[in-house]
């Protein structure tokens, strides 16, 4: 069964620090790896995404690092702020042809950024 | 631009009843997917529709069904509700497989 394993389950970081969340996958057919941020009572919102032909992608304070050989990818949040406190999900998707694709999510990381 | 809209936002149903959830995708998005998110877990894939045809189905019982209409809106139906069906049901629309998925705020279903 396709799986995406995410760690840690929860994370507490001081304001201004770096938050790091890790994910590992098994299915080598995965070829699109997004990260989502979810606030209570809201749907997940796309933060940043990467494809396996790139080892790193940066958008503002958010960076994805991707290690294809290890089948691992991680999210780094630089200069973490209290407003970043949310649950973060990694996900992976594979295109199965004929318009068929689906996201497989990790179990989430609850990030708390303390002042 | 309007995002993905879902209705209703909250719903309380009794065991054994049936429920219909609705989703309107972002204009121009032809793919609509449904996910179930149980409290404290990541979303789980239920269905994907593209160009009004079912393109994928997750590991959910036949009590779950869905359809997509000519205007690309979609409905998710759940029959014979169980307590375990209580969850946040999310709809997502997309331009394509690697264009990212935009999620709605979901429908919170409580089965009592």
mmCIF file of C-alpha atoms in Angstrom:
data_model
loop_
_atom_site.group_PDB
_atom_site.id
_atom_site.type_symbol
_atom_site.label_atom_id
_atom_site.label_comp_id
_atom_site.label_asym_id
_atom_site.label_seq_id
_atom_site.Cartn_x
_atom_site.Cartn_y
_atom_site.Cartn_z
ATOM 1 C CA UNK A 1 0.000 0.000 0.000
ATOM 2 C CA UNK A 2 1.256 3.452 -0.838
ATOM 3 C CA UNK A 3 2.460 5.231 2.263
ATOM 4 C CA UNK A 4 4.017 8.503 3.244
ATOM 5 C CA UNK A 5 5.569 8.541 6.706
ATOM 6 C CA UNK A 6 5.892 11.904 8.444
ATOM 7 C CA UNK A 7 7.798 12.956 11.535
ATOM 8 C CA UNK A 8 7.741 14.380 14.108
ATOM 9 C CA UNK A 9 4.116 14.230 15.183
ATOM 10 C CA UNK A 10 4.486 17.531 17.016
ATOM 11 C CA UNK A 11 7.122 20.244 17.118
ATOM 12 C CA UNK A 12 7.723 23.238 19.352
ATOM 13 C CA UNK A 13 10.052 25.944 18.050
ATOM 14 C CA UNK A 14 11.078 29.317 19.399
ATOM 15 C CA UNK A 15 10.197 32.389 17.373
ATOM 16 C CA UNK A 16 12.964 33.017 14.854
ATOM 17 C CA UNK A 17 14.099 29.395 14.873
ATOM 18 C CA UNK A 18 14.098 26.802 12.112
ATOM 19 C CA UNK A 19 11.299 24.245 11.917
ATOM 20 C CA UNK A 20 12.130 20.980 10.169
ATOM 21 C CA UNK A 21 9.594 18.323 9.224
ATOM 22 C CA UNK A 22 10.589 15.096 7.514
ATOM 23 C CA UNK A 23 8.780 12.658 5.246
ATOM 24 C CA UNK A 24 9.679 9.346 3.651
ATOM 25 C CA UNK A 25 7.903 7.456 0.917
ATOM 26 C CA UNK A 26 7.975 3.967 -0.515
ATOM 27 C CA UNK A 27 6.390 4.162 -3.948
ATOM 28 C CA UNK A 28 8.986 5.171 -6.536
ATOM 29 C CA UNK A 29 6.174 6.074 -8.928
ATOM 30 C CA UNK A 30 5.455 9.205 -6.879
ATOM 31 C CA UNK A 31 6.497 12.201 -8.930
ATOM 32 C CA UNK A 32 4.971 15.237 -7.265
ATOM 33 C CA UNK A 33 5.521 16.166 -3.621
ATOM 34 C CA UNK A 34 3.513 19.034 -2.099
ATOM 35 C CA UNK A 35 3.385 20.367 1.428
ATOM 36 C CA UNK A 36 0.148 21.641 2.914
ATOM 37 C CA UNK A 37 -0.576 23.895 5.879
ATOM 38 C CA UNK A 38 -3.829 23.508 7.749
ATOM 39 C CA UNK A 39 -5.331 25.760 10.393
ATOM 40 C CA UNK A 40 -8.128 24.528 12.681
ATOM 41 C CA UNK A 41 -11.488 24.482 10.922
ATOM 42 C CA UNK A 42 -9.948 25.072 7.503
ATOM 43 C CA UNK A 43 -8.992 22.917 4.570
ATOM 44 C CA UNK A 44 -5.327 22.278 3.760
ATOM 45 C CA UNK A 45 -3.626 25.058 1.801
ATOM 46 C CA UNK A 46 -0.796 24.358 -0.629
ATOM 47 C CA UNK A 47 2.490 25.820 0.638
ATOM 48 C CA UNK A 48 5.139 24.602 -1.741
ATOM 49 C CA UNK A 49 5.713 21.594 -3.994
ATOM 50 C CA UNK A 50 8.612 19.864 -5.712
ATOM 51 C CA UNK A 51 9.223 17.321 -8.449
ATOM 52 C CA UNK A 52 11.916 14.626 -8.122
ATOM 53 C CA UNK A 53 14.208 16.126 -10.765
ATOM 54 C CA UNK A 54 15.004 18.986 -8.367
ATOM 55 C CA UNK A 55 16.883 18.578 -5.065
ATOM 56 C CA UNK A 56 15.752 21.813 -3.450
ATOM 57 C CA UNK A 57 13.094 24.453 -3.892
ATOM 58 C CA UNK A 58 12.774 27.671 -1.937
ATOM 59 C CA UNK A 59 9.832 30.031 -1.677
ATOM 60 C CA UNK A 60 10.256 32.810 0.847
ATOM 61 C CA UNK A 61 10.870 31.280 4.270
ATOM 62 C CA UNK A 62 9.856 27.788 3.098
ATOM 63 C CA UNK A 63 12.299 25.308 1.554
ATOM 64 C CA UNK A 64 11.784 21.727 0.395
ATOM 65 C CA UNK A 65 14.817 19.464 0.325
ATOM 66 C CA UNK A 66 14.430 16.300 -1.740
ATOM 67 C CA UNK A 67 16.607 13.179 -1.672
ATOM 68 C CA UNK A 68 15.475 10.841 -4.422
ATOM 69 C CA UNK A 69 17.883 8.004 -3.630
ATOM 70 C CA UNK A 70 16.813 7.952 0.020
ATOM 71 C CA UNK A 71 13.145 8.505 -0.885
ATOM 72 C CA UNK A 72 12.948 11.312 1.626
ATOM 73 C CA UNK A 73 11.928 14.942 1.553
ATOM 74 C CA UNK A 74 11.700 17.626 4.167
ATOM 75 C CA UNK A 75 10.220 21.045 4.824
ATOM 76 C CA UNK A 76 12.310 23.763 6.424
ATOM 77 C CA UNK A 77 10.631 26.876 7.794
ATOM 78 C CA UNK A 78 13.189 29.600 8.402
ATOM 79 C CA UNK A 79 12.645 32.411 10.909
ATOM 80 C CA UNK A 80 9.565 30.633 12.273
ATOM 81 C CA UNK A 81 6.783 32.949 13.466
ATOM 82 C CA UNK A 82 3.814 32.412 15.822
ATOM 83 C CA UNK A 83 1.548 32.762 12.768
ATOM 84 C CA UNK A 84 3.181 29.623 11.351
ATOM 85 C CA UNK A 85 1.596 27.596 14.159
ATOM 86 C CA UNK A 86 -0.534 25.065 12.295
ATOM 87 C CA UNK A 87 -0.576 21.443 11.211
ATOM 88 C CA UNK A 88 1.654 20.605 8.265
ATOM 89 C CA UNK A 89 1.117 17.686 5.928
ATOM 90 C CA UNK A 90 3.470 16.250 3.382
ATOM 91 C CA UNK A 91 1.905 14.441 0.458
ATOM 92 C CA UNK A 92 2.840 12.606 -2.711
ATOM 93 C CA UNK A 93 1.115 11.990 -5.987
ATOM 94 C CA UNK A 94 1.623 9.786 -9.017
ATOM 95 C CA UNK A 95 0.001 10.181 -12.400
ATOM 96 C CA UNK A 96 -1.670 6.921 -13.374
ATOM 97 C CA UNK A 97 -2.740 7.968 -16.860
ATOM 98 C CA UNK A 98 -6.135 8.996 -18.301
ATOM 99 C CA UNK A 99 -6.379 11.959 -15.956
ATOM 100 C CA UNK A 100 -6.015 9.785 -12.889
ATOM 101 C CA UNK A 101 -4.040 11.039 -9.910
ATOM 102 C CA UNK A 102 -4.489 11.223 -6.156
ATOM 103 C CA UNK A 103 -2.672 12.576 -3.152
ATOM 104 C CA UNK A 104 -1.351 10.318 -0.407
ATOM 105 C CA UNK A 105 -0.868 12.302 2.799
ATOM 106 C CA UNK A 106 1.353 11.877 5.807
ATOM 107 C CA UNK A 107 -0.269 11.936 9.235
ATOM 108 C CA UNK A 108 0.684 15.528 9.915
ATOM 109 C CA UNK A 109 2.942 17.554 12.199
ATOM 110 C CA UNK A 110 1.477 20.016 14.654
ATOM 111 C CA UNK A 111 3.851 22.975 14.822
ATOM 112 C CA UNK A 112 3.751 25.430 17.700
ATOM 113 C CA UNK A 113 5.950 28.513 17.486
ATOM 114 C CA UNK A 114 6.358 30.162 20.861
ATOM 115 C CA UNK A 115 7.288 33.832 21.284
ATOM 116 C CA UNK B 1 -11.466 34.460 -7.859
ATOM 117 C CA UNK B 2 -13.704 32.172 -5.861
ATOM 118 C CA UNK B 3 -11.960 29.196 -4.346
ATOM 119 C CA UNK B 4 -13.375 25.716 -3.939
ATOM 120 C CA UNK B 5 -16.747 26.023 -2.240
ATOM 121 C CA UNK B 6 -18.378 23.274 -0.252
ATOM 122 C CA UNK B 7 -21.814 22.984 1.273
ATOM 123 C CA UNK B 8 -23.053 22.569 3.863
ATOM 124 C CA UNK B 9 -20.278 23.567 6.282
ATOM 125 C CA UNK B 10 -21.640 21.484 9.138
ATOM 126 C CA UNK B 11 -24.064 18.598 9.256
ATOM 127 C CA UNK B 12 -25.431 16.327 11.969
ATOM 128 C CA UNK B 13 -26.995 13.032 10.911
ATOM 129 C CA UNK B 14 -28.295 9.932 12.664
ATOM 130 C CA UNK B 15 -26.858 6.467 12.129
ATOM 131 C CA UNK B 16 -28.425 4.773 9.114
ATOM 132 C CA UNK B 17 -29.316 8.009 7.352
ATOM 133 C CA UNK B 18 -27.984 9.184 4.015
ATOM 134 C CA UNK B 19 -26.085 12.398 3.303
ATOM 135 C CA UNK B 20 -25.158 14.409 0.203
ATOM 136 C CA UNK B 21 -22.250 16.829 0.210
ATOM 137 C CA UNK B 22 -21.664 19.366 -2.552
ATOM 138 C CA UNK B 23 -18.599 20.946 -4.096
ATOM 139 C CA UNK B 24 -17.987 23.663 -6.678
ATOM 140 C CA UNK B 25 -14.457 23.686 -8.098
ATOM 141 C CA UNK B 26 -12.402 26.677 -9.089
ATOM 142 C CA UNK B 27 -13.448 27.932 -12.507
ATOM 143 C CA UNK B 28 -11.495 26.087 -15.206
ATOM 144 C CA UNK B 29 -10.586 23.149 -12.993
ATOM 145 C CA UNK B 30 -11.886 19.936 -14.512
ATOM 146 C CA UNK B 31 -10.661 17.558 -11.820
ATOM 147 C CA UNK B 32 -12.463 17.210 -8.501
ATOM 148 C CA UNK B 33 -11.385 14.913 -5.698
ATOM 149 C CA UNK B 34 -12.928 14.008 -2.363
ATOM 150 C CA UNK B 35 -11.005 13.292 0.817
ATOM 151 C CA UNK B 36 -12.024 12.227 4.302
ATOM 152 C CA UNK B 37 -10.106 13.677 7.231
ATOM 153 C CA UNK B 38 -10.629 12.102 10.613
ATOM 154 C CA UNK B 39 -9.619 14.252 13.582
ATOM 155 C CA UNK B 40 -5.864 14.152 14.086
ATOM 156 C CA UNK B 41 -5.100 12.375 10.810
ATOM 157 C CA UNK B 42 -4.130 13.312 7.292
ATOM 158 C CA UNK B 43 -6.795 13.413 4.567
ATOM 159 C CA UNK B 44 -7.594 10.068 2.932
ATOM 160 C CA UNK B 45 -8.493 9.808 -0.736
ATOM 161 C CA UNK B 46 -12.076 8.770 -1.527
ATOM 162 C CA UNK B 47 -12.750 9.609 -5.196
ATOM 163 C CA UNK B 48 -11.341 11.517 -8.123
ATOM 164 C CA UNK B 49 -13.352 12.725 -11.099
ATOM 165 C CA UNK B 50 -11.895 14.195 -14.262
ATOM 166 C CA UNK B 51 -14.022 15.346 -17.168
ATOM 167 C CA UNK B 52 -17.080 13.887 -15.445
ATOM 168 C CA UNK B 53 -15.687 10.375 -15.291
ATOM 169 C CA UNK B 54 -14.494 8.520 -12.209
ATOM 170 C CA UNK B 55 -10.717 8.228 -12.459
ATOM 171 C CA UNK B 56 -9.867 6.836 -9.074
ATOM 172 C CA UNK B 57 -11.419 5.330 -5.990
ATOM 173 C CA UNK B 58 -9.857 4.935 -2.585
ATOM 174 C CA UNK B 59 -10.347 2.154 -0.074
ATOM 175 C CA UNK B 60 -13.871 3.068 1.006
ATOM 176 C CA UNK B 61 -16.994 0.879 1.083
ATOM 177 C CA UNK B 62 -19.690 0.975 -1.577
ATOM 178 C CA UNK B 63 -21.796 3.126 0.742
ATOM 179 C CA UNK B 64 -19.723 5.994 -0.620
ATOM 180 C CA UNK B 65 -20.521 7.242 -4.111
ATOM 181 C CA UNK B 66 -19.966 10.416 -6.064
ATOM 182 C CA UNK B 67 -20.611 12.074 -9.372
ATOM 183 C CA UNK B 68 -19.475 15.075 -11.363
ATOM 184 C CA UNK B 69 -21.849 17.259 -13.324
ATOM 185 C CA UNK B 70 -21.367 18.943 -16.730
ATOM 186 C CA UNK B 71 -20.374 22.196 -14.967
ATOM 187 C CA UNK B 72 -17.673 20.183 -13.106
ATOM 188 C CA UNK B 73 -19.353 20.545 -9.720
ATOM 189 C CA UNK B 74 -19.557 17.355 -7.720
ATOM 190 C CA UNK B 75 -21.575 15.551 -5.090
ATOM 191 C CA UNK B 76 -20.463 12.959 -2.562
ATOM 192 C CA UNK B 77 -23.137 10.618 -1.222
ATOM 193 C CA UNK B 78 -22.809 8.409 1.811
ATOM 194 C CA UNK B 79 -25.527 5.865 2.596
ATOM 195 C CA UNK B 80 -26.292 3.964 5.787
ATOM 196 C CA UNK B 81 -24.182 6.304 7.906
ATOM 197 C CA UNK B 82 -22.029 4.848 10.665
ATOM 198 C CA UNK B 83 -20.579 6.608 13.693
ATOM 199 C CA UNK B 84 -17.151 6.124 12.101
ATOM 200 C CA UNK B 85 -18.157 8.267 9.137
ATOM 201 C CA UNK B 86 -17.902 11.335 11.361
ATOM 202 C CA UNK B 87 -15.136 13.408 9.813
ATOM 203 C CA UNK B 88 -14.252 16.493 7.825
ATOM 204 C CA UNK B 89 -14.996 15.858 4.158
ATOM 205 C CA UNK B 90 -12.784 17.839 1.856
ATOM 206 C CA UNK B 91 -13.198 18.600 -1.801
ATOM 207 C CA UNK B 92 -10.207 19.586 -3.909
ATOM 208 C CA UNK B 93 -9.969 20.800 -7.475
ATOM 209 C CA UNK B 94 -6.989 20.880 -9.779
ATOM 210 C CA UNK B 95 -5.863 21.931 -13.238
ATOM 211 C CA UNK B 96 -3.703 18.845 -13.585
ATOM 212 C CA UNK B 97 -1.747 16.201 -11.740
ATOM 213 C CA UNK B 98 1.242 18.392 -11.008
ATOM 214 C CA UNK B 99 -0.481 21.737 -10.682
ATOM 215 C CA UNK B 100 -1.388 21.378 -7.055
ATOM 216 C CA UNK B 101 -4.717 20.763 -5.475
ATOM 217 C CA UNK B 102 -6.826 23.550 -3.981
ATOM 218 C CA UNK B 103 -8.965 22.402 -1.108
ATOM 219 C CA UNK B 104 -12.230 23.784 0.146
ATOM 220 C CA UNK B 105 -12.858 24.376 3.836
ATOM 221 C CA UNK B 106 -14.734 21.121 4.066
ATOM 222 C CA UNK B 107 -17.998 19.809 5.436
ATOM 223 C CA UNK B 108 -17.890 18.707 9.057
ATOM 224 C CA UNK B 109 -20.149 15.638 9.295
ATOM 225 C CA UNK B 110 -21.159 14.353 12.712
ATOM 226 C CA UNK B 111 -23.035 11.062 12.916
ATOM 227 C CA UNK B 112 -24.882 10.464 16.195
#
